[in-house]
Short mmCIF file of C-alpha atoms in Angstrom, two decimals:
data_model
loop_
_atom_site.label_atom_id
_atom_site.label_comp_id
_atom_site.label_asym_id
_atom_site.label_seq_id
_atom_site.Cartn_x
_atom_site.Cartn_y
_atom_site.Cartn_z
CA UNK A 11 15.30 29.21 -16.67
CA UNK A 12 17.07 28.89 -13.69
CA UNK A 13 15.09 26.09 -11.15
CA UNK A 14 13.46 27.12 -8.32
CA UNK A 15 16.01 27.42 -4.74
CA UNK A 16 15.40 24.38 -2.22
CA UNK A 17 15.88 23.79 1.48
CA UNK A 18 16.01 19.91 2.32
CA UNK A 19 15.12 19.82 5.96
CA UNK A 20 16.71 16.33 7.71
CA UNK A 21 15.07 16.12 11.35
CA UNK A 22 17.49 14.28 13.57
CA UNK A 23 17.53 12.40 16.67
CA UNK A 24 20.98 10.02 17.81
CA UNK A 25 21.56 9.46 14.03
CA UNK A 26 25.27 9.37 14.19
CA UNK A 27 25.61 6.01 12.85
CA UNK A 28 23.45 6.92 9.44
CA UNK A 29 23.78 10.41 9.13
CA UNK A 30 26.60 10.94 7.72
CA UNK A 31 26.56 9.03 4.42
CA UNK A 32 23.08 10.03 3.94
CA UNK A 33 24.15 13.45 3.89
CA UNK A 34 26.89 13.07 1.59
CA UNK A 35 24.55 10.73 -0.91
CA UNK A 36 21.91 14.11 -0.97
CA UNK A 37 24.86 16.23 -1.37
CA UNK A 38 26.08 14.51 -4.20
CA UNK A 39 23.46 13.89 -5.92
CA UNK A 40 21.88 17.18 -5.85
CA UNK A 41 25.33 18.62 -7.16
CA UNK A 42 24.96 16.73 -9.91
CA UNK A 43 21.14 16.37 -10.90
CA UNK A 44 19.45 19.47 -9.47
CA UNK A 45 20.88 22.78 -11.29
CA UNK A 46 18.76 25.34 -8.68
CA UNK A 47 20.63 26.51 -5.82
CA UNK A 48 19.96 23.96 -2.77
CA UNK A 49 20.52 23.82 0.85
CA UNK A 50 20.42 20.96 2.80
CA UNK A 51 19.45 21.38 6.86
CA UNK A 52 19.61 18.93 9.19
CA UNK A 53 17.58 20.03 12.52
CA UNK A 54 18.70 18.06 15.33
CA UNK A 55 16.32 17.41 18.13
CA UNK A 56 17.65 16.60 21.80
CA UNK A 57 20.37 14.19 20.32
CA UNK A 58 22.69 12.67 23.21
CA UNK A 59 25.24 10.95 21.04
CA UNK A 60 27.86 12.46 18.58
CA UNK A 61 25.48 13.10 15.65
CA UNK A 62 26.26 17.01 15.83
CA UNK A 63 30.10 16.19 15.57
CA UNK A 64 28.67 13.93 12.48
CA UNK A 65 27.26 16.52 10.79
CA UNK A 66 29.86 19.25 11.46
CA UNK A 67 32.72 17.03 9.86
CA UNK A 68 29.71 16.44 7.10
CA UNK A 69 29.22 20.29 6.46
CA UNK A 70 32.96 20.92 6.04
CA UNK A 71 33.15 19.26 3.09
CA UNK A 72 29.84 20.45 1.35
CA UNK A 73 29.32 23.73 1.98
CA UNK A 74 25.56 23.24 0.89
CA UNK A 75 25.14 21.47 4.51
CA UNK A 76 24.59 23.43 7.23
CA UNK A 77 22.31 22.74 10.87
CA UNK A 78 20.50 24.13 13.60
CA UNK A 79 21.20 22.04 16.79
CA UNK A 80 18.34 22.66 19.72
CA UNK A 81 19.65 20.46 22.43
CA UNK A 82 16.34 19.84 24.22
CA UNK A 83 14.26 17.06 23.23
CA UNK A 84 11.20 19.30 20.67
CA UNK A 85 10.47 15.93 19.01
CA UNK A 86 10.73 15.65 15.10
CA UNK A 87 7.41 17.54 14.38
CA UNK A 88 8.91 20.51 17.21
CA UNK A 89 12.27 20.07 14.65
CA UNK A 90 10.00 20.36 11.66
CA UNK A 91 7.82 22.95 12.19
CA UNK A 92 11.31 25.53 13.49
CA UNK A 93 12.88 24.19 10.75
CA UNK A 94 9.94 25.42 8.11
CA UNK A 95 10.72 28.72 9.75
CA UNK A 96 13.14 29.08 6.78
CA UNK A 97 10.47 28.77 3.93
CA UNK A 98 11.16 32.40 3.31
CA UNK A 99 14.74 31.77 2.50
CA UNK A 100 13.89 29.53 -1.04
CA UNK A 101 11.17 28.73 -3.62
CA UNK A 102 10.72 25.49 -2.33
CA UNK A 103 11.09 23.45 1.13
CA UNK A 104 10.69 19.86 1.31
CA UNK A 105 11.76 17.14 4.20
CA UNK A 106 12.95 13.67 4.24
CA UNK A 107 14.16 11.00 7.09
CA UNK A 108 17.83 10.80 8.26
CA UNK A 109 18.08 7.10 7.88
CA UNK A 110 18.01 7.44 3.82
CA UNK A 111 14.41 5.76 3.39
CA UNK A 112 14.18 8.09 0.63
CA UNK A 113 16.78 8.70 -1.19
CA UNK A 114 17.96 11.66 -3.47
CA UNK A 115 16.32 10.52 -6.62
CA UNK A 116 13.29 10.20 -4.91
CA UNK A 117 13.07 13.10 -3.39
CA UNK A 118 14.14 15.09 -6.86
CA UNK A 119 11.35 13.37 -8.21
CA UNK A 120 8.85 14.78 -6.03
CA UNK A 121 10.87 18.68 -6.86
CA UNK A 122 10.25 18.03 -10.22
CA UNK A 123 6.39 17.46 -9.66
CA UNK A 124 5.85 21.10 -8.06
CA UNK A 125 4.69 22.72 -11.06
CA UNK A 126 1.41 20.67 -10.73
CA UNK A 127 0.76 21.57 -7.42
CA UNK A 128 1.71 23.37 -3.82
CA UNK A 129 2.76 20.32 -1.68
CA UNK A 130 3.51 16.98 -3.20
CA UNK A 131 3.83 14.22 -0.77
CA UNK A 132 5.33 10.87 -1.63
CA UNK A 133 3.41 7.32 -0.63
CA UNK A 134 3.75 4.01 -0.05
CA UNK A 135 0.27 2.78 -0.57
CA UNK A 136 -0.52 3.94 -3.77
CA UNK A 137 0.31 1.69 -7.40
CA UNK A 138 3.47 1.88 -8.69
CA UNK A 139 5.41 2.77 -5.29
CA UNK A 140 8.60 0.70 -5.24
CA UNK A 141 9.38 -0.97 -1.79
CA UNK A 142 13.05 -2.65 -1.64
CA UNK A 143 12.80 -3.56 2.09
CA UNK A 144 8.97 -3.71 3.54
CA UNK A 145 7.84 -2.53 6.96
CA UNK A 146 7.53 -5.57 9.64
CA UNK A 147 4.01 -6.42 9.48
CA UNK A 148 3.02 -5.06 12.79
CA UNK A 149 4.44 -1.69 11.52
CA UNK A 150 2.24 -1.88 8.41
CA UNK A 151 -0.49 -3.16 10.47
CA UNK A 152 -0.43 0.29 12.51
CA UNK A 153 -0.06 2.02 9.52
CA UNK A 154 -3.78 1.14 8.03
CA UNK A 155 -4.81 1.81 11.38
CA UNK A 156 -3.86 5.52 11.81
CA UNK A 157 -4.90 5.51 8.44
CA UNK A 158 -8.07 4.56 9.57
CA UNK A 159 -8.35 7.00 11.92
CA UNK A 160 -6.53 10.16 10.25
CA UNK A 161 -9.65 9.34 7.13
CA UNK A 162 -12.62 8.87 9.84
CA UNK A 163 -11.40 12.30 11.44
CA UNK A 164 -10.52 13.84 8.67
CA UNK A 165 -11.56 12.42 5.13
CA UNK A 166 -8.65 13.86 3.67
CA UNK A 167 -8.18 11.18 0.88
CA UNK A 168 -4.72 10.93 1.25
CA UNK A 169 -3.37 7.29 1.31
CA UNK A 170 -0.24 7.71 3.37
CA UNK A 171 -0.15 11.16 5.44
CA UNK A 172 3.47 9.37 7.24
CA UNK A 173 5.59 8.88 4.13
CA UNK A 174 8.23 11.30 5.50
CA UNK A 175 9.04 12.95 2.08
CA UNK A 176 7.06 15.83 1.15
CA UNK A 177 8.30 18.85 -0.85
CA UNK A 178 6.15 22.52 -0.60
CA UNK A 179 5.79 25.99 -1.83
CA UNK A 180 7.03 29.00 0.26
CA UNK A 181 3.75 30.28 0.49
CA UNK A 182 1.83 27.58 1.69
CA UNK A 183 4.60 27.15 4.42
CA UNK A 184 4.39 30.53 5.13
CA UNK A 185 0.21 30.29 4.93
CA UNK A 186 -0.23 27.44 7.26
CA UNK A 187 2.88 27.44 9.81
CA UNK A 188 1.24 29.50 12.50
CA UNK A 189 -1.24 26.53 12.67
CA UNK A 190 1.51 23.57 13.37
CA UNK A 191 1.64 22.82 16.66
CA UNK A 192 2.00 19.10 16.56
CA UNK A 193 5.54 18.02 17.69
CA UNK A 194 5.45 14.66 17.80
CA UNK A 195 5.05 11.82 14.62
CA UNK A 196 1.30 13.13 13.74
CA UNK A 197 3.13 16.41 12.67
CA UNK A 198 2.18 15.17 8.94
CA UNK A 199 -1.22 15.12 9.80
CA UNK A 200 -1.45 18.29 11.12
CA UNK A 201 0.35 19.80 8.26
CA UNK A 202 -1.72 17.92 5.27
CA UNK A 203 -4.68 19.41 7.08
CA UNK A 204 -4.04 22.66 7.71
CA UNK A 205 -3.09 22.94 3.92
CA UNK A 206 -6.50 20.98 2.68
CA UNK A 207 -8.66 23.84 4.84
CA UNK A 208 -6.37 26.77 3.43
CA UNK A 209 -7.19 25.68 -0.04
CA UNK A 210 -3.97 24.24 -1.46
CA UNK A 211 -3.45 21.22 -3.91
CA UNK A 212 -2.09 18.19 -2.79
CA UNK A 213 -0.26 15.88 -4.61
CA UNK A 214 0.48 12.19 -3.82
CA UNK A 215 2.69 10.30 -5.67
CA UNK A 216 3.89 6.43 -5.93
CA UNK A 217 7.89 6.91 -4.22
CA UNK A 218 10.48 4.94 -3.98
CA UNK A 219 11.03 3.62 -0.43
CA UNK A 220 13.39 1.49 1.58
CA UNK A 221 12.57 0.79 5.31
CA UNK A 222 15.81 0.91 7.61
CA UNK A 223 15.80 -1.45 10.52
CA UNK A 224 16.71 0.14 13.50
CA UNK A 225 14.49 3.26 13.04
CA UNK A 226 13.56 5.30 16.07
CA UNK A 227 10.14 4.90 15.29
CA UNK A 228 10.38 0.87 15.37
CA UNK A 229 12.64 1.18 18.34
CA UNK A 230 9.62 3.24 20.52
CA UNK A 231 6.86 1.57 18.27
CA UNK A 232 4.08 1.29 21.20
CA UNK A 233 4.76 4.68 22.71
CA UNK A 234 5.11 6.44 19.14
CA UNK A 235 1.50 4.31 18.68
CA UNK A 236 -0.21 6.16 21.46
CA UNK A 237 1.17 9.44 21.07
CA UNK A 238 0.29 9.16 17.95
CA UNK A 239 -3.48 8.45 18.34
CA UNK A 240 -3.63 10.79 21.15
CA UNK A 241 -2.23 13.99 18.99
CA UNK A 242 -4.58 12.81 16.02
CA UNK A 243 -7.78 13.49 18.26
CA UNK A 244 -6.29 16.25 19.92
CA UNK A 245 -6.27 17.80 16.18
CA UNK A 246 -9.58 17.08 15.63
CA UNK A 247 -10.77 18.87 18.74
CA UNK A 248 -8.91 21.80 17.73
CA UNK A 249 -11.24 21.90 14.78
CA UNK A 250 -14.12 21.55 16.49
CA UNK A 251 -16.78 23.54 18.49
CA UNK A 252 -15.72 22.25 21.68
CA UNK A 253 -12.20 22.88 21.81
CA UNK A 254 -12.78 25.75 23.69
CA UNK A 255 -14.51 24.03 26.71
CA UNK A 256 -11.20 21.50 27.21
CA UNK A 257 -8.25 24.06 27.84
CA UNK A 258 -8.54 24.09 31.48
CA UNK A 259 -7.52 20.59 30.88
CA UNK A 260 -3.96 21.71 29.36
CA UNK A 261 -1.87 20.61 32.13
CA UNK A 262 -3.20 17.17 32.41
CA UNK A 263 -2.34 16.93 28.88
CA UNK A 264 1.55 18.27 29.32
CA UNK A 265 1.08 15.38 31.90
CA UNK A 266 -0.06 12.50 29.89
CA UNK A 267 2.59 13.30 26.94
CA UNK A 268 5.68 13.44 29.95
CA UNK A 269 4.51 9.85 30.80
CA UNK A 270 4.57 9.13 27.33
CA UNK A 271 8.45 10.61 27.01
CA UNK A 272 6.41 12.86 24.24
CA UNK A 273 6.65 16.18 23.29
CA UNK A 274 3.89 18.18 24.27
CA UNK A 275 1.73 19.92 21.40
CA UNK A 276 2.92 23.60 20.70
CA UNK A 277 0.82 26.73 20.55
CA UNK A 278 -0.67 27.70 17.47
CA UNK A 279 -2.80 30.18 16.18
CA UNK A 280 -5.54 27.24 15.93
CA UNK A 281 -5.99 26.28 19.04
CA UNK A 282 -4.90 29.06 21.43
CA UNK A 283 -3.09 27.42 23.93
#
């Protein structure tokens, strides 16, 4: 039996000095260890250096590669949720950072887990994870804090909603997309939720993980902090009874993610806006 046809999606932002041997590494490896039909995407988001060049040369050699380039800043949750647009196009579509935190076999390992359930998510915080280089301890420190917060909000259960490697069926992406309409890093959140209230099985596994220093997440770390909080509330509103009474205060919200260099939440079908 033939396995099931995957779409990799790669968000990217000013990745030109990583991207490219990341690519070829996935490339490679799912040549050689994955026997279903694959694509990889990379969705690049606002980039201002020559990562698009980097992934052109990239996609000439493996014709498995190919991108779609929006050249205004959507944020990596705005690249995720157009990129998820192409569920309908494979069995399965899973996503992983450019800077190779995960690599291939980690990311094959979660594939190979999707007859158990209809997302699988990979995590750092659960026994028998395997962490070559750790987080800096103010990273990991904000970590149990959203955490924290994402559990108090939402008592999802789910140990690490951020591990950027997740892998899920083209009907639950299909199911829950018109309901994404966080664009910034809490993206995650808003997608492990949405699935949770549509009735699909989550799975979270121990993954293999190796933090890259330089990461635009460490680079931004306060401002990626409170637009992170902010869109985590924001979600919760949308869930609750008083959404409603808050859209006249839309623009102030645009407002407060500009300062913030953030992407502003997208419409969805959730919250009307």
């Amino acid at each position: 039996v033939t396995p099931p046809s995957l779409v990799l999606l790669i968000p990217a932002y000013n990745e030109e000095e990583r991207i490219g041997p990341v690519l070829r590494e996935y490339a490679r490896c799912l040549r050689e260890r994955y026997a279903g039909p694959f694509q990889i995407v990379v969705v690049l988001n606002g980039c201002r250096d020559n990562t698009l060049g980097i992934v052109e040369a990239v996609a000439r050699e493996f014709s498995e590669i190919r991108f779609l380039n929006f050249p205004g800043a959507i944020g990596k949750g705005g690249a995720l949720i157009e990129g998820l647009k192409l569920a309908p196009s494979a069995d399965l579509i899973g996503y992983v950072d450019a800077d190779g935190a995960t690599g291939p076999a980690a990311l094959l390992s979660l594939v190979h887990l999707m007859a158990q359930a209809d997302c699988v998510i990979g995590s750092r915080w659960l026994p028998g994870s395997v962490l070559h280089q750790r987080q800096p301890r103010l990273r990991r420190f904000a970590s149990r804090v959203v955490h924290a917060l994402v559990q108090l909000c939402f008592w999802m259960n789910i140990k690490d909603t951020q591990c950027p490697a997740k892998v899920l069926r083209r009907a639950a992406v299909e199911r829950v997309h018109p309901a994404l309409s966080i664009a910034d890093l809490a993206f995650d959140v808003n997608l492990l939720y949405v699935l949770k209230r549509e009735g699909y099985r989550i799975l979270e596994v121990p993954i293999e993980w190796t933090d890259k220093l330089g990461s635009q997440v460490t680079r931004s770390f306060f401002r990626s902090s409170l637009t992170m909080f902010l869109s985590v509330i924001r979600l919760r509103l949308i869930y609750s009874p008083f959404y409603g009474w808050l859209r006249p205060l839309r623009p102030l919200e645009v407002w407060v993610y500009g300062k913030l260099r953030a992407p502003a939440p997208r419409s969805s079908s959730s919250d009307g806006t």
